[in-house]
Short mmCIF file of C-alpha atoms in Angstrom, two decimals:
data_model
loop_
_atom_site.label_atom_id
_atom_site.label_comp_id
_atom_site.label_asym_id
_atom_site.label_seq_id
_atom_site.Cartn_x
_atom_site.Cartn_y
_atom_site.Cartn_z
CA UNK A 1 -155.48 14.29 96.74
CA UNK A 2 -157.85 15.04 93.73
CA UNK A 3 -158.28 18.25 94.58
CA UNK A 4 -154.86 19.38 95.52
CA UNK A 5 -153.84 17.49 91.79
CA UNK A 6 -156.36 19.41 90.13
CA UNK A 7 -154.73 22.52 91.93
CA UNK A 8 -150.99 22.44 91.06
CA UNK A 9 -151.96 21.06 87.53
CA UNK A 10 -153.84 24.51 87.23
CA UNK A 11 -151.18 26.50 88.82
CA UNK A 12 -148.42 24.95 86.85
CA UNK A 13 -150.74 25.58 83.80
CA UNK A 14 -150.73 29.24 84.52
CA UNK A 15 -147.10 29.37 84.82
CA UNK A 16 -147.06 28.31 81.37
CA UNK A 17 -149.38 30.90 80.64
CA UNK A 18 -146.49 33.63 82.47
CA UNK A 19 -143.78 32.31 80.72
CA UNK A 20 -145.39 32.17 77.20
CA UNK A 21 -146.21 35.84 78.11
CA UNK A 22 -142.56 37.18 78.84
CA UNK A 23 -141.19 34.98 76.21
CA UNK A 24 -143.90 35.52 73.22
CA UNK A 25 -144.25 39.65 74.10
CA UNK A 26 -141.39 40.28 71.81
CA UNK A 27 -143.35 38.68 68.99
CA UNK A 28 -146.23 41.45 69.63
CA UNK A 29 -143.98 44.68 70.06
CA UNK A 30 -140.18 44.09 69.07
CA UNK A 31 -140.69 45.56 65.78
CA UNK A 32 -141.66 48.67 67.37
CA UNK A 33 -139.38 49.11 69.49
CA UNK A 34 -136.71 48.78 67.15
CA UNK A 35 -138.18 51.07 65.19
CA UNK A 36 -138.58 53.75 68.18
CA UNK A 37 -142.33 53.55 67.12
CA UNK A 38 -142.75 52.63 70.87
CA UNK A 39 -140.96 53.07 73.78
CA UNK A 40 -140.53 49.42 75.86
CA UNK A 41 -142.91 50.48 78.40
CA UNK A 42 -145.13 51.90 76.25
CA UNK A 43 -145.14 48.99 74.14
CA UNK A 44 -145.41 46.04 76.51
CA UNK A 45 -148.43 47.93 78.36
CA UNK A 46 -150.58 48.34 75.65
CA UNK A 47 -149.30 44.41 74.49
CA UNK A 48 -150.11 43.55 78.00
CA UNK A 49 -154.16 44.93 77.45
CA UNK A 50 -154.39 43.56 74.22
CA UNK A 51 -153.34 40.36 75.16
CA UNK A 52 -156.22 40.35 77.63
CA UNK A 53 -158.57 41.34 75.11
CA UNK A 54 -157.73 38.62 72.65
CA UNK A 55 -158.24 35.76 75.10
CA UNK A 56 -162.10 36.74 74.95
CA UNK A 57 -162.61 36.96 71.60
CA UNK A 58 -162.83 32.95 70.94
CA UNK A 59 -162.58 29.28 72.04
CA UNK A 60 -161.98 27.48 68.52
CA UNK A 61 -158.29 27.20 69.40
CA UNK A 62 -158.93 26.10 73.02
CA UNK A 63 -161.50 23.63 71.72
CA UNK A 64 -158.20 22.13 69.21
CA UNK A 65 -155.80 21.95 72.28
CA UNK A 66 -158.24 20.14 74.52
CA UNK A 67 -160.39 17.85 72.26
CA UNK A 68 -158.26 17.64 68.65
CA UNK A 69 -154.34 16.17 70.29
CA UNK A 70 -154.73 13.34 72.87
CA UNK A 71 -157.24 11.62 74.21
CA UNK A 72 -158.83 12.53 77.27
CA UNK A 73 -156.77 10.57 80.41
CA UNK A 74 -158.75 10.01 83.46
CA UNK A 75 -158.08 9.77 87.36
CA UNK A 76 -154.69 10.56 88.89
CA UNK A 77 -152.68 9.44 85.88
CA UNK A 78 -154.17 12.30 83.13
CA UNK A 79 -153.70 14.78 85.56
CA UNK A 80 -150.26 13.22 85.99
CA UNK A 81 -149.80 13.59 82.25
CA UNK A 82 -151.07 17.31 81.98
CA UNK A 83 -148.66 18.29 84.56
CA UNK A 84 -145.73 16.46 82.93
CA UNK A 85 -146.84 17.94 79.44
CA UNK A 86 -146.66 21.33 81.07
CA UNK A 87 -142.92 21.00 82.90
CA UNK A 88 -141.88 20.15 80.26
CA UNK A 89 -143.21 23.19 77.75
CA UNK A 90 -142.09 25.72 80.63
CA UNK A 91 -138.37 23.92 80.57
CA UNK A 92 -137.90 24.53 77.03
CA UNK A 93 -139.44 27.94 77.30
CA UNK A 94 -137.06 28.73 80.21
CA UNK A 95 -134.36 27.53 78.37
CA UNK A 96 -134.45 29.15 74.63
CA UNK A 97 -135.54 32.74 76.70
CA UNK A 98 -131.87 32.13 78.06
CA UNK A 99 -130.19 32.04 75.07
CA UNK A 100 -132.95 34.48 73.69
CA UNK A 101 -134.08 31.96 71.11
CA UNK A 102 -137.53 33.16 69.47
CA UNK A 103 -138.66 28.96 70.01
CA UNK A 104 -142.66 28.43 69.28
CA UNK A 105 -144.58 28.60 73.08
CA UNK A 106 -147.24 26.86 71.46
CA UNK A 107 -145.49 23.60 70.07
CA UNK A 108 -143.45 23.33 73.33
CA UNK A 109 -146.95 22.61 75.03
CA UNK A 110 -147.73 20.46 72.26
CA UNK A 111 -144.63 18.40 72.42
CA UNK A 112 -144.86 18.12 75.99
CA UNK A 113 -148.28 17.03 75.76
CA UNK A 114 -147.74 14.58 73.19
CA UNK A 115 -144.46 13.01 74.66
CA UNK A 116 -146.36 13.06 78.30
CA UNK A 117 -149.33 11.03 76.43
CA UNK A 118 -147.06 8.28 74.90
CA UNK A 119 -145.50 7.96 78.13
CA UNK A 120 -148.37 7.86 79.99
CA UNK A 121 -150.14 5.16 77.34
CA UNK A 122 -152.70 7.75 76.42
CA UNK A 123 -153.39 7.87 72.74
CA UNK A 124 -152.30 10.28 70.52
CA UNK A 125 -154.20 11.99 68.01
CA UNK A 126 -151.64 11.65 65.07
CA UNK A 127 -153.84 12.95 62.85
CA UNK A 128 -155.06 15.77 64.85
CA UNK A 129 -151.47 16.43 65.34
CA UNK A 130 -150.93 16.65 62.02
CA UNK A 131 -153.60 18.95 60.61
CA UNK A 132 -153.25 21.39 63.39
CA UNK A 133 -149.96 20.99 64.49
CA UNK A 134 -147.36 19.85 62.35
CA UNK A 135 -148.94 20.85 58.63
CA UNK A 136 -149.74 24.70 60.06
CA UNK A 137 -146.19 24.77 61.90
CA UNK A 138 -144.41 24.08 58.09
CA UNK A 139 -147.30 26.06 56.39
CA UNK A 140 -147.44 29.22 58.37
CA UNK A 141 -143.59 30.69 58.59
CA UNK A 142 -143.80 30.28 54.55
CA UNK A 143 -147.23 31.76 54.36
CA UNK A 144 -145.71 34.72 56.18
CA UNK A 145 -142.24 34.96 54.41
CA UNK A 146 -144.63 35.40 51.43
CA UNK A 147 -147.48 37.86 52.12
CA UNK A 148 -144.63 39.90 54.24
CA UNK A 149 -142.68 40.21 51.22
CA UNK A 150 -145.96 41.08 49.00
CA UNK A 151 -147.39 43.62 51.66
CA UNK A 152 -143.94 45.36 51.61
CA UNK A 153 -143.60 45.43 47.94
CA UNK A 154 -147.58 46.94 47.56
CA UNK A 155 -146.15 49.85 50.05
CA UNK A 156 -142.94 50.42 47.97
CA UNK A 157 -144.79 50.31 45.15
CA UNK A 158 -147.74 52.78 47.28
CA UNK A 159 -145.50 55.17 48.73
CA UNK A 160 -142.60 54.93 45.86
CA UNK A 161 -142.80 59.12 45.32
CA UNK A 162 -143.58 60.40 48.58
CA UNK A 163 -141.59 62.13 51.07
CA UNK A 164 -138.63 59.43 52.62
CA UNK A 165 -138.80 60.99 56.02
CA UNK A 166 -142.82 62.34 56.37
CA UNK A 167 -143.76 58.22 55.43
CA UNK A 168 -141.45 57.33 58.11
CA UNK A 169 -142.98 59.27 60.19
CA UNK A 170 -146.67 58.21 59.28
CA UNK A 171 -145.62 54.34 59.35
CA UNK A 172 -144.06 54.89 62.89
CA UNK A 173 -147.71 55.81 64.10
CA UNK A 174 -149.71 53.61 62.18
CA UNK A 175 -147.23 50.89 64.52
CA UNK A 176 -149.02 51.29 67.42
CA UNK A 177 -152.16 50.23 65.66
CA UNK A 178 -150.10 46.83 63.92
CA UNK A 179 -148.59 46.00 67.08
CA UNK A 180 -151.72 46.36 68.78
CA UNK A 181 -153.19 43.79 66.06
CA UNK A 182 -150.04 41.36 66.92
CA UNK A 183 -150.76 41.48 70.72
CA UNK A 184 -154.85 40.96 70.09
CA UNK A 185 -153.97 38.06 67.81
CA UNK A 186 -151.84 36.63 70.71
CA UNK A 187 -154.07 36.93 73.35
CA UNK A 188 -156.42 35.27 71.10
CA UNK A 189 -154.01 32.24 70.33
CA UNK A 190 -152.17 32.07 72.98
CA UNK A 191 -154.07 32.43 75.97
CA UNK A 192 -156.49 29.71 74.59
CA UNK A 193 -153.93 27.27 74.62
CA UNK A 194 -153.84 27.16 78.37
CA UNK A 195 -157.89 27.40 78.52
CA UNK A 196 -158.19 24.28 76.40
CA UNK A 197 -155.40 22.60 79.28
CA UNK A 198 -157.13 24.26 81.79
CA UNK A 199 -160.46 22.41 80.35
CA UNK A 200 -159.05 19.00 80.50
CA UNK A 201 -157.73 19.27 84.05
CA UNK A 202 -161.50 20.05 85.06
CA UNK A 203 -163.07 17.48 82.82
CA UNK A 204 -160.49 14.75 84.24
CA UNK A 205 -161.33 16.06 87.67
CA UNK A 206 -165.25 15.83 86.79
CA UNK A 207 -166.41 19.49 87.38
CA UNK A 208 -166.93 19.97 83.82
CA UNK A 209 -167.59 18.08 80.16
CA UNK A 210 -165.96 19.42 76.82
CA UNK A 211 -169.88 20.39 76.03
CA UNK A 212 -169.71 23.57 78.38
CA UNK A 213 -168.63 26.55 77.44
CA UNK A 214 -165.62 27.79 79.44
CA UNK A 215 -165.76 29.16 82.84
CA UNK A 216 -165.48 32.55 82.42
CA UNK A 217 -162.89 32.55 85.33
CA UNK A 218 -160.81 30.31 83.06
CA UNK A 219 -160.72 33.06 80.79
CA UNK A 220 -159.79 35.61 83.04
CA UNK A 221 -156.96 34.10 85.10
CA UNK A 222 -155.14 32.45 81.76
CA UNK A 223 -155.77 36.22 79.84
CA UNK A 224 -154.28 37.91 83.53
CA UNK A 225 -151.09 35.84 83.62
CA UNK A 226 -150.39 36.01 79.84
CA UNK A 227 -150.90 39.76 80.49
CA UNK A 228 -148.62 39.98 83.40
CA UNK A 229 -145.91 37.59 81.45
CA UNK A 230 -145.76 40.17 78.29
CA UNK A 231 -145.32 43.19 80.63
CA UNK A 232 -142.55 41.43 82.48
CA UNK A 233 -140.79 41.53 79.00
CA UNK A 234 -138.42 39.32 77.16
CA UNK A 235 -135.76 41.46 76.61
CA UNK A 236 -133.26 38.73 75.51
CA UNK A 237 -135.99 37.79 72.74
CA UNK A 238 -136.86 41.11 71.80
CA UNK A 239 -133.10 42.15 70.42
CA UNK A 240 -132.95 38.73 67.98
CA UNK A 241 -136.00 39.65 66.42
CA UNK A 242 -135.72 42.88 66.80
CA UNK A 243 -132.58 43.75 65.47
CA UNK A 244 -130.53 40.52 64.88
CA UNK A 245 -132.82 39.16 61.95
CA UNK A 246 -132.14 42.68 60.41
CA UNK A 247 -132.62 46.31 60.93
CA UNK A 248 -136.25 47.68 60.66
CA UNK A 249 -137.74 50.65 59.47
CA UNK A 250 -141.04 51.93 60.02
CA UNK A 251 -142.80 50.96 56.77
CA UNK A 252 -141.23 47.36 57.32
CA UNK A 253 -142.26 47.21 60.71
CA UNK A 254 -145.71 48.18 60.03
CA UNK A 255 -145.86 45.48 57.26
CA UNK A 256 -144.04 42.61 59.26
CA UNK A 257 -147.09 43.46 61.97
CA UNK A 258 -150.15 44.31 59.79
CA UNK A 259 -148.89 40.00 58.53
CA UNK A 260 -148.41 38.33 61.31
CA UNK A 261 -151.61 39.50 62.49
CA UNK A 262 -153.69 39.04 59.72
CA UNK A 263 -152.38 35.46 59.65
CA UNK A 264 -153.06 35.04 63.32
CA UNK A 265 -156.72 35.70 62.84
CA UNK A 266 -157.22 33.87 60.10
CA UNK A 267 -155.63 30.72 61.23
CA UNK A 268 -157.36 31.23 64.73
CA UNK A 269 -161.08 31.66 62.95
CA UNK A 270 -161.48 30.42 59.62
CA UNK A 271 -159.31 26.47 60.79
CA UNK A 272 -158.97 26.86 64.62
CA UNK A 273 -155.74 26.17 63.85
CA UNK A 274 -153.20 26.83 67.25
CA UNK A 275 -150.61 28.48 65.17
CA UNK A 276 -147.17 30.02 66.58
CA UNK A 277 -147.01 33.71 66.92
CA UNK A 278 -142.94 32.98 66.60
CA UNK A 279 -143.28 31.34 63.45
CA UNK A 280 -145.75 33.92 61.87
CA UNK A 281 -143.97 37.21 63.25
CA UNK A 282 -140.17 36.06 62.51
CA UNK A 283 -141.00 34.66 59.06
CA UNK A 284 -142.61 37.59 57.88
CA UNK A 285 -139.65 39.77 59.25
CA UNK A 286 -137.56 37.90 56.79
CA UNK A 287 -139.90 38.44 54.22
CA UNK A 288 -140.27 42.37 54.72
CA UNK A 289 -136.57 42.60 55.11
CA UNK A 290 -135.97 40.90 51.83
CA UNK A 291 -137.43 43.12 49.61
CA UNK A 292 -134.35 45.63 50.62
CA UNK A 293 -132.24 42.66 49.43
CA UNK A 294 -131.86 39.32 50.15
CA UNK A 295 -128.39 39.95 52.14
CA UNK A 296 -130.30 42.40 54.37
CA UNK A 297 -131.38 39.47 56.21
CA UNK A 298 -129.15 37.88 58.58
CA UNK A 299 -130.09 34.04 57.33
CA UNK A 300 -127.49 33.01 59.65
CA UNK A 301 -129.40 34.18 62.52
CA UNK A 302 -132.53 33.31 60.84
CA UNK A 303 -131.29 29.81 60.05
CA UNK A 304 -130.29 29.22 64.07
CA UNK A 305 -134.02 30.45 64.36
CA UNK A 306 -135.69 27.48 62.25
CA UNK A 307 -133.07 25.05 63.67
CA UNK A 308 -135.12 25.44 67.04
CA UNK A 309 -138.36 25.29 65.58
CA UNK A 310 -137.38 21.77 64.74
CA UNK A 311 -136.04 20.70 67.68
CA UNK A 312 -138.86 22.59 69.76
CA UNK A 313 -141.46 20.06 70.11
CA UNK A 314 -139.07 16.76 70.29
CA UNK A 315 -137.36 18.27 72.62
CA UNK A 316 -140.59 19.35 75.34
CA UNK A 317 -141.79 15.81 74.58
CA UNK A 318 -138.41 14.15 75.85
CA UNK A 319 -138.72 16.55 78.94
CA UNK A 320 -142.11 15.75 79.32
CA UNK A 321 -141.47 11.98 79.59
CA UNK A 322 -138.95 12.30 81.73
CA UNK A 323 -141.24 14.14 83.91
CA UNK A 324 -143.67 11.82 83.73
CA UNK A 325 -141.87 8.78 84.51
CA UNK A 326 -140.12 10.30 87.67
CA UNK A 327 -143.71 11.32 89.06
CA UNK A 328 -145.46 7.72 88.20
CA UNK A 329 -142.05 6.56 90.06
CA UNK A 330 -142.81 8.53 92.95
CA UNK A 331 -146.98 9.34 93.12
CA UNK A 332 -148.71 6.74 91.01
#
């Protein structure tokens, strides 16, 4: 019964790991497409190998998701709360792709992980929560709005007496290398997150102890599905930021990419901080798109946008709960 737990908690775990994929690959590559830097196919490919790259380039984040948010629950009942924690992050992913919602991946996992916890009588790392969690979810979208709007204004400012339609044409190649940044910076947060789940389920089930490094086969499966999720696409995603936030050009794509990355890095190295790649990419869309003028944007759209950021992680955590009651009703 262990085993088989330890089993579907993994598989459900790399579910996760699909979904986030096909709904966090328009973060990586809408931009370009909108801006015909890339074709679709083109774009969600080369997202789809940078993605896998990412995953190996760290563990701080997976270290934050396993250690730095909830205690460690033991026996049938942590792996009980894992699995809840995880329905319930896929429901509310499932649900915003629908209405093609950019919603944050990551803080749907950490709501349903938190809400699972409490339900399950596990403690909570509130102020884990808050330093990695909460503080970087507020912190990051106006980091982004910010440098967006700065990086756009130094390539105005740059490019202010060149030829319109030659730095158009420039910009729409330098893309490829700024979305290829986004989709390495994803890999590298995003896969991680379901490593560091993926860690707890085998320390819970006793095959390993937070002091070993990651089973390389840990990193390979959660980098493969996250790959395979982004080349599925998330079409539905892909036109709000794309298009519905406000129409791109080149130059603005290129900026709105060369900051979410950088920001993804950063975050991901220097504080090991699980940031979301929604939060980072659509903020500094707004930003870029400013600088045009501030009724370029669409704050409408954006302000629907933000209103599920908000309601993102309360909302996995009630799932979660749910979850987790029905299964102690039934299992424990």
């Amino acid at each position: 019964m262990d085993t088989f737990a330890l089993v579907v908690t993994i598989a459900v775990a790399l579910f996760f790991t699909y979904t986030n994929g096909f709904h966090d690959s328009a973060n990586a590559i809408a931009t370009s497409v909108s801006t015909r830097a890339l074709t679709p196919r083109a774009a969600l490919a080369m997202a789809a190998v940078m993605n896998m790259a990412g995953a190996f380039l760290g563990s701080g984040v997976a270290k934050t998701v396993s250690e730095g948010l909830i205690a460690t629950p033991e026996g049938s009942t942590g792996m009980a709360i894992l699995f809840s924690g995880l329905v319930g992050a896929i429901t509310w992913n499932l649900i915003t792709w629908y209405y093609g919602l950019p919603s944050s991946s990551s803080h749907a996992l950490f709501g349903g992980l938190v809400g699972a916890a409490l339900a399950g009588s596990t403690t909570v790392y509130w102020n884990g929560v808050l330093d990695k969690v909460v503080i970087p979810m507020f912190l990051s979208p106006i980091v982004g709005l910010i440098v967006g709007y700065l990086v756009m204004l130094a390539i105005l400012w740059i490019f202010r007496r060149a030829n319109p339609h030659k730095t158009k044409r420039h910009f729409r190649i330098a893309q490829t290398v700024s979305a290829a940044g986004m989709a390495l910076g994803h890999g590298l947060q995003d896969a991680q997150k379901t490593m560091g789940v993926v860690v707890m389920a085998l320390v819970i089930s006793g095959h390993m102890t937070f002091s070993d490094p990651i089973p390389v086969w840990v990193k390979i499966v959660c980098a493969l599905m996250l790959s395979l999720g982004t080349y599925a696409g998330g079409w539905r995603i892909m036109r709000t930021l794309g298009r519905k936030i406000i129409e791109l050009d080149p130059p603005q794509g290129f900026a709105a990419e060369t900051t979410g990355a950088s920001i993804m890095f950063t975050t991901a190295y220097l504080f090991k901080a699980p940031i979301s790649t929604t939060h980072v990419i659509t903020s500094a869309i707004m930003g870029v798109g400013a600088t045009k003028r501030v009724k370029a944007v669409r704050w409408g759209v954006a302000k629907n946008i933000v209103m599920g950021w908000f309601i993102t992680m309360p909302a996995a955590a009630l799932v979660a709960a749910g979850v987790f009651e029905l299964v102690d009703l039934v299992l424990l």
